Coordinates of C-alpha atoms and ligand atoms in Angstrom, one line a residue:
M1 CA 0.0 -0.1 0.0
D2 CA 1.4 3.5 -0.9
V3 CA 1.5 5.6 2.1
A4 CA 0.8 9.5 1.0
L5 CA 3.7 12.0 1.3
P6 CA 3.4 15.4 2.6
S7 CA 3.0 18.2 -0.2
S8 CA 5.5 20.4 1.8
V9 CA 7.3 20.0 5.1
G10 CA 8.8 23.3 7.1
V11 CA 11.5 23.0 9.5
D12 CA 13.5 25.3 11.9
S13 CA 17.1 24.8 12.7
P14 CA 19.4 26.8 15.3
A15 CA 22.1 29.2 15.4
K16 CA 25.2 27.7 17.2
I17 CA 27.8 29.4 19.6
N18 CA 30.8 27.8 21.0
L19 CA 30.9 28.1 24.7
F20 CA 34.4 26.9 24.7
L21 CA 36.6 26.5 21.5
G22 CA 39.7 24.7 21.9
V23 CA 41.7 24.3 18.6
G24 CA 44.3 21.7 18.4
P25 CA 47.1 21.1 15.8
L26 CA 46.5 21.1 12.0
R27 CA 45.8 17.3 10.9
A28 CA 46.8 15.7 7.7
D29 CA 43.2 16.0 6.2
G30 CA 43.4 19.9 6.7
Y31 CA 41.2 20.0 9.8
H32 CA 42.1 21.1 13.3
E33 CA 41.3 18.7 16.2
L34 CA 38.7 20.3 18.3
A35 CA 37.7 20.3 21.8
T36 CA 34.6 22.4 22.0
V37 CA 31.3 22.8 23.9
F38 CA 28.4 24.0 21.5
Q39 CA 25.1 25.5 22.5
A40 CA 22.1 25.9 20.2
L41 CA 20.1 29.2 20.4
D42 CA 16.7 30.4 19.6
M43 CA 18.0 32.2 16.4
V44 CA 16.9 30.0 13.6
D45 CA 16.8 29.6 9.9
H46 CA 13.8 28.0 8.4
V47 CA 13.5 25.4 5.5
T48 CA 10.6 24.8 3.8
A49 CA 10.6 21.7 1.2
V50 CA 7.8 21.4 -1.3
A51 CA 7.0 18.6 -3.5
D52 CA 7.9 19.0 -7.2
P53 CA 6.5 17.6 -10.3
G54 CA 10.2 17.8 -11.7
T55 CA 12.9 15.4 -10.5
A56 CA 15.5 18.2 -9.9
V57 CA 16.1 19.9 -6.4
Q58 CA 16.1 23.5 -6.9
L59 CA 16.3 26.6 -4.3
E60 CA 14.8 29.9 -3.6
I61 CA 16.0 32.4 -1.0
A62 CA 13.3 34.3 0.8
P63 CA 13.6 38.0 0.4
G64 CA 15.5 39.6 3.4
S65 CA 17.7 36.7 3.8
G66 CA 21.1 38.6 3.4
R67 CA 23.9 37.4 0.7
V68 CA 23.4 33.8 0.8
P69 CA 25.0 31.6 -1.9
K70 CA 22.2 30.7 -4.5
G71 CA 24.1 28.2 -6.6
G72 CA 25.3 24.7 -6.2
T73 CA 27.6 25.9 -3.4
N74 CA 24.5 26.5 -0.9
L75 CA 24.7 24.0 1.7
A76 CA 21.0 23.5 2.0
L77 CA 20.8 22.6 -1.7
K78 CA 24.0 20.5 -1.5
A79 CA 22.4 18.6 1.6
A80 CA 19.0 17.8 -0.4
R81 CA 21.2 16.6 -3.5
L82 CA 23.3 14.5 -1.4
L83 CA 20.3 13.0 0.2
K84 CA 18.7 12.1 -3.0
R85 CA 21.6 10.8 -4.8
K86 CA 22.7 8.6 -1.7
Y87 CA 19.1 7.1 -1.4
K88 CA 18.3 7.1 -5.2
V89 CA 15.3 9.4 -4.8
K90 CA 13.2 10.0 -7.7
Q91 CA 11.3 12.7 -6.7
G92 CA 12.4 16.4 -6.8
A93 CA 12.0 19.1 -4.5
R94 CA 11.7 23.0 -4.3
L95 CA 13.5 24.3 -1.2
I96 CA 12.6 27.8 0.3
L97 CA 15.2 29.2 2.6
S98 CA 14.6 32.0 4.8
K99 CA 17.4 33.2 6.9
S100 CA 17.9 35.0 10.1
I101 CA 21.1 33.6 11.4
P102 CA 23.9 35.9 9.8
V103 CA 25.8 34.7 6.6
A104 CA 29.6 33.9 7.2
G105 CA 29.1 35.1 10.7
G106 CA 30.7 32.1 12.9
M107 CA 27.3 30.8 14.2
A108 CA 27.3 27.7 11.6
G109 CA 24.1 29.4 9.7
G110 CA 25.1 27.6 6.4
S111 CA 25.7 24.3 8.3
T112 CA 22.2 24.5 10.0
D113 CA 20.4 25.2 6.8
A114 CA 22.2 21.9 5.6
A115 CA 20.6 20.0 8.8
A116 CA 17.2 21.8 7.9
A117 CA 17.2 20.5 4.6
L118 CA 18.1 16.9 5.6
V119 CA 15.2 17.0 8.0
A120 CA 12.6 18.4 5.8
C121 CA 13.6 16.0 2.7
N122 CA 13.7 13.1 4.9
A123 CA 10.0 13.6 5.7
L124 CA 9.1 14.8 2.3
W125 CA 10.5 11.8 0.4
G126 CA 9.3 9.5 3.2
L127 CA 12.6 8.2 3.6
G128 CA 12.2 7.7 7.4
L129 CA 16.0 7.9 8.2
A130 CA 17.0 8.2 11.8
L131 CA 19.0 11.1 13.4
D132 CA 22.2 9.2 13.4
E133 CA 21.9 8.4 9.9
L134 CA 21.3 12.0 8.9
S135 CA 24.1 13.1 11.1
E136 CA 26.6 10.7 9.3
L137 CA 25.4 12.3 5.9
G138 CA 25.6 15.9 7.4
A139 CA 29.3 15.3 8.5
E140 CA 30.0 14.8 4.8
L141 CA 28.9 18.5 4.1
G142 CA 30.5 20.4 7.1
S143 CA 31.9 19.8 10.6
D144 CA 28.9 21.8 12.4
V145 CA 26.0 20.1 10.5
P146 CA 25.7 17.1 13.1
F147 CA 25.3 19.6 16.0
G148 CA 22.5 21.5 13.7
L149 CA 20.7 18.4 13.8
H150 CA 21.1 17.5 17.4
G151 CA 21.2 20.9 19.1
G152 CA 21.0 21.4 22.8
T153 CA 24.2 21.6 24.6
A154 CA 27.1 19.2 23.6
L155 CA 30.7 18.5 23.6
G156 CA 32.2 18.3 19.9
A157 CA 35.3 16.4 19.4
S158 CA 37.4 15.4 16.4
R159 CA 36.6 18.3 13.9
G160 CA 33.6 19.0 15.8
E161 CA 31.1 16.2 14.4
V162 CA 31.6 13.8 17.2
L163 CA 28.9 14.8 19.5
T164 CA 28.1 14.0 23.3
P165 CA 25.2 15.7 25.0
V166 CA 26.0 18.0 28.1
L167 CA 24.1 18.4 31.1
T168 CA 22.8 22.0 31.7
T169 CA 20.6 23.9 34.1
G170 CA 18.5 26.9 33.4
T171 CA 18.2 28.8 30.3
F172 CA 21.1 31.2 29.1
V173 CA 20.3 34.7 27.9
W174 CA 22.8 36.1 25.4
V175 CA 23.3 39.1 23.2
V176 CA 24.4 38.3 19.7
A177 CA 26.2 41.2 18.2
T178 CA 26.4 40.9 14.3
S179 CA 28.9 42.6 12.4
F180 CA 29.1 44.9 9.4
T181 CA 31.4 42.4 7.7
S182 CA 31.8 38.8 7.3
L183 CA 35.0 36.5 7.9
S184 CA 36.0 33.2 6.1
T185 CA 36.2 30.3 8.4
P186 CA 39.2 28.8 6.4
E187 CA 40.8 31.9 6.2
V188 CA 40.5 32.5 10.2
Y189 CA 42.0 28.9 10.8
A190 CA 44.9 29.6 8.3
T191 CA 45.6 32.9 10.6
F192 CA 45.3 30.6 13.8
D193 CA 47.8 28.5 12.2
R194 CA 50.2 31.6 11.3
L195 CA 49.8 33.2 14.8
N196 CA 50.8 29.6 16.3
A197 CA 53.5 28.6 13.7
T198 CA 56.5 29.0 16.3
R199 CA 55.0 26.8 19.0
D200 CA 53.9 23.5 19.7
V201 CA 49.9 23.5 19.7
P202 CA 48.8 21.3 22.3
A203 CA 46.0 18.8 22.1
P204 CA 42.9 20.7 23.2
A205 CA 40.7 19.9 26.0
V206 CA 37.3 21.4 27.8
P207 CA 37.7 22.2 31.3
R208 CA 36.0 20.2 33.9
A209 CA 35.1 23.1 35.8
L210 CA 33.0 24.6 33.0
L211 CA 30.8 21.4 32.6
A212 CA 30.4 21.7 36.4
A213 CA 29.2 25.3 36.0
L214 CA 26.7 24.4 33.2
R215 CA 25.3 21.4 35.3
R216 CA 24.9 23.5 38.5
G217 CA 23.3 26.3 36.3
D218 CA 25.9 28.7 37.8
H219 CA 25.9 31.4 35.0
E220 CA 28.5 33.7 36.6
A221 CA 31.1 30.8 36.6
V222 CA 30.0 29.9 32.9
G223 CA 30.8 33.5 32.1
T224 CA 34.5 33.2 33.4
Y225 CA 35.2 30.1 31.4
L226 CA 34.0 31.3 28.0
H227 CA 36.8 30.8 25.5
N228 CA 37.8 30.6 22.0
D229 CA 41.0 29.8 20.7
L230 CA 40.2 31.5 17.6
Q231 CA 39.5 34.8 19.0
A232 CA 43.2 36.2 18.7
A233 CA 43.0 35.2 14.8
A234 CA 39.8 36.9 14.6
I235 CA 40.6 40.2 16.1
S236 CA 43.9 40.2 14.1
M237 CA 41.5 40.3 11.2
R238 CA 39.0 42.7 12.7
P239 CA 40.7 44.7 15.2
E240 CA 37.5 46.3 16.3
L241 CA 36.0 43.3 17.5
D242 CA 38.3 43.6 20.6
L243 CA 36.5 47.2 21.3
L244 CA 33.1 45.8 21.0
L245 CA 34.1 42.7 23.8
E246 CA 35.7 45.3 25.9
A247 CA 32.4 47.5 25.8
G248 CA 30.3 44.3 26.4
I249 CA 32.4 43.6 29.7
D250 CA 31.8 47.1 30.8
Y251 CA 28.3 47.0 30.6
G252 CA 28.3 43.8 32.8
A253 CA 28.4 41.0 30.5
L254 CA 29.2 37.9 32.6
G255 CA 31.3 36.8 29.7
A256 CA 32.1 38.0 26.0
M257 CA 33.5 36.2 23.3
V258 CA 33.9 35.9 19.3
S259 CA 31.6 33.5 18.3
G260 CA 33.4 30.7 16.4
S261 CA 35.5 31.9 13.7
G262 CA 33.6 35.2 13.9
P263 CA 33.0 38.1 13.3
T264 CA 29.8 37.6 15.3
C265 CA 30.2 38.3 19.0
V266 CA 28.2 37.1 22.1
F267 CA 27.7 38.4 25.3
L268 CA 26.4 36.3 28.4
A269 CA 23.7 38.4 30.4
K270 CA 22.7 38.1 33.9
D271 CA 18.9 37.7 33.0
P272 CA 16.6 39.0 30.5
E273 CA 16.4 42.6 31.7
H274 CA 20.1 42.9 31.7
A275 CA 20.1 41.3 28.1
M276 CA 17.8 44.0 27.1
E277 CA 20.1 46.7 28.7
L278 CA 23.3 45.1 27.2
A279 CA 21.7 45.1 24.0
V280 CA 20.7 48.7 23.7
A281 CA 23.9 49.7 24.8
L282 CA 26.1 47.6 22.5
S283 CA 23.8 48.8 19.5
G284 CA 24.8 52.6 20.7
T285 CA 28.5 51.9 20.3
G286 CA 28.4 51.8 16.6
L287 CA 30.6 48.6 16.6
C288 CA 28.1 46.2 15.5
R289 CA 25.4 46.1 12.9
S290 CA 22.8 44.7 15.4
A291 CA 22.3 43.4 18.9
K292 CA 19.8 40.7 19.1
I293 CA 18.8 38.8 22.5
A294 CA 18.8 35.0 21.9
T295 CA 18.4 32.1 24.5
G296 CA 19.6 28.5 24.7
P297 CA 20.0 25.6 24.8
V298 CA 17.2 24.6 22.3
P299 CA 16.7 21.7 20.2
G300 CA 17.9 20.8 16.8
A301 CA 16.4 21.0 13.6
R302 CA 12.6 20.1 13.9
I303 CA 9.7 20.0 11.6
T304 CA 7.5 23.0 12.5
R305 CA 4.6 22.6 9.7
A306 CA 3.8 19.7 7.3
Q307 CA 0.9 19.9 4.7
D308 CA -0.6 16.8 3.2
Ligands
C5P1 O1 33.9 21.6 8.0 P1 33.7 22.7 7.3 O2 33.3 22.7 5.9 O3 32.5 23.7 8.1 O4 35.0 23.6 7.4 C1 35.1 24.7 6.8 C2 36.7 25.0 6.8 O5 37.4 25.4 8.2 C3 37.7 23.8 6.6 O6 37.9 23.6 5.2 C4 38.9 24.0 7.4 O7 39.7 24.9 6.7 C5 38.4 24.8 8.7 N1 38.1 23.7 9.8 C6 39.1 23.5 10.4 N2 39.1 22.5 11.4 C7 37.9 22.2 11.9 C8 36.7 22.6 11.1 C9 37.0 23.5 10.1 O8 40.5 23.5 10.1 N3 37.7 21.3 13.0

């Protein structure tokens, strides 16, 4: 008996930040060994996969999504095409991508779009793949795609694709300050290598004290352990980020850091009221394009709408 498939599936998928990003030596495969703690935030991109009478997968970008790649390099499109090829799917799909996560901002926006496309097309085409199967496929597309699928707060090992859930208490309130410019992740890693060329880069490790603070819900302690090994590289490429981070600390942030490879910066607020004050104050510095409030942890890519 044929099971009716949906005519469209809508998926929300979260931005990520790294509460701790420890970067190890460059590996033979061109990646760096990482020890990281990811957290998913309620700043989301949305992908709708619509059944198409044709056999191809096509992409539309919703207005206001920023400068997103439209062609074959778009990670959502790559993800859907990879799924179709691997599982010999005959049907096509029209993907509609609507973004609010900054493009090339260090928040894994492209990777989370790939996660959303995998979840949407898995349902649209009735493949019934499990999260782990989608995750394995996602890791072929980018190191952060598996976390976009899982969400929450998680330890990331290897190049970031090997995940272990982390226990946390409470909701963390962040101010996310977006930048006027973008940074290329490979260029930031290359700068990290140049800055560290004269020393042996040790194997990275997440401090146990950070994990304990997350478990206790001690946000003040979490603020002191926020750390990003890519920060010095990002600041050397965008020196104004240092001023923005300093401003956040002056306005009472519990911690401040560059997110991932930057240039987005994130600030841990004491509570929602403080987040509001911090966001207004940071916007007023003129050092960022926008300052938005976001909370975490939230789940990974999930279906929010489906139509028969
Ligand atoms: O995996 P993803 O495609 O997101 O990585 C983009 C680039 O970032 C890689 O080509 C590599 O230059 C750098 N990278 C790295 N080590 C990691 C993750 C990413 O050097 N663990």
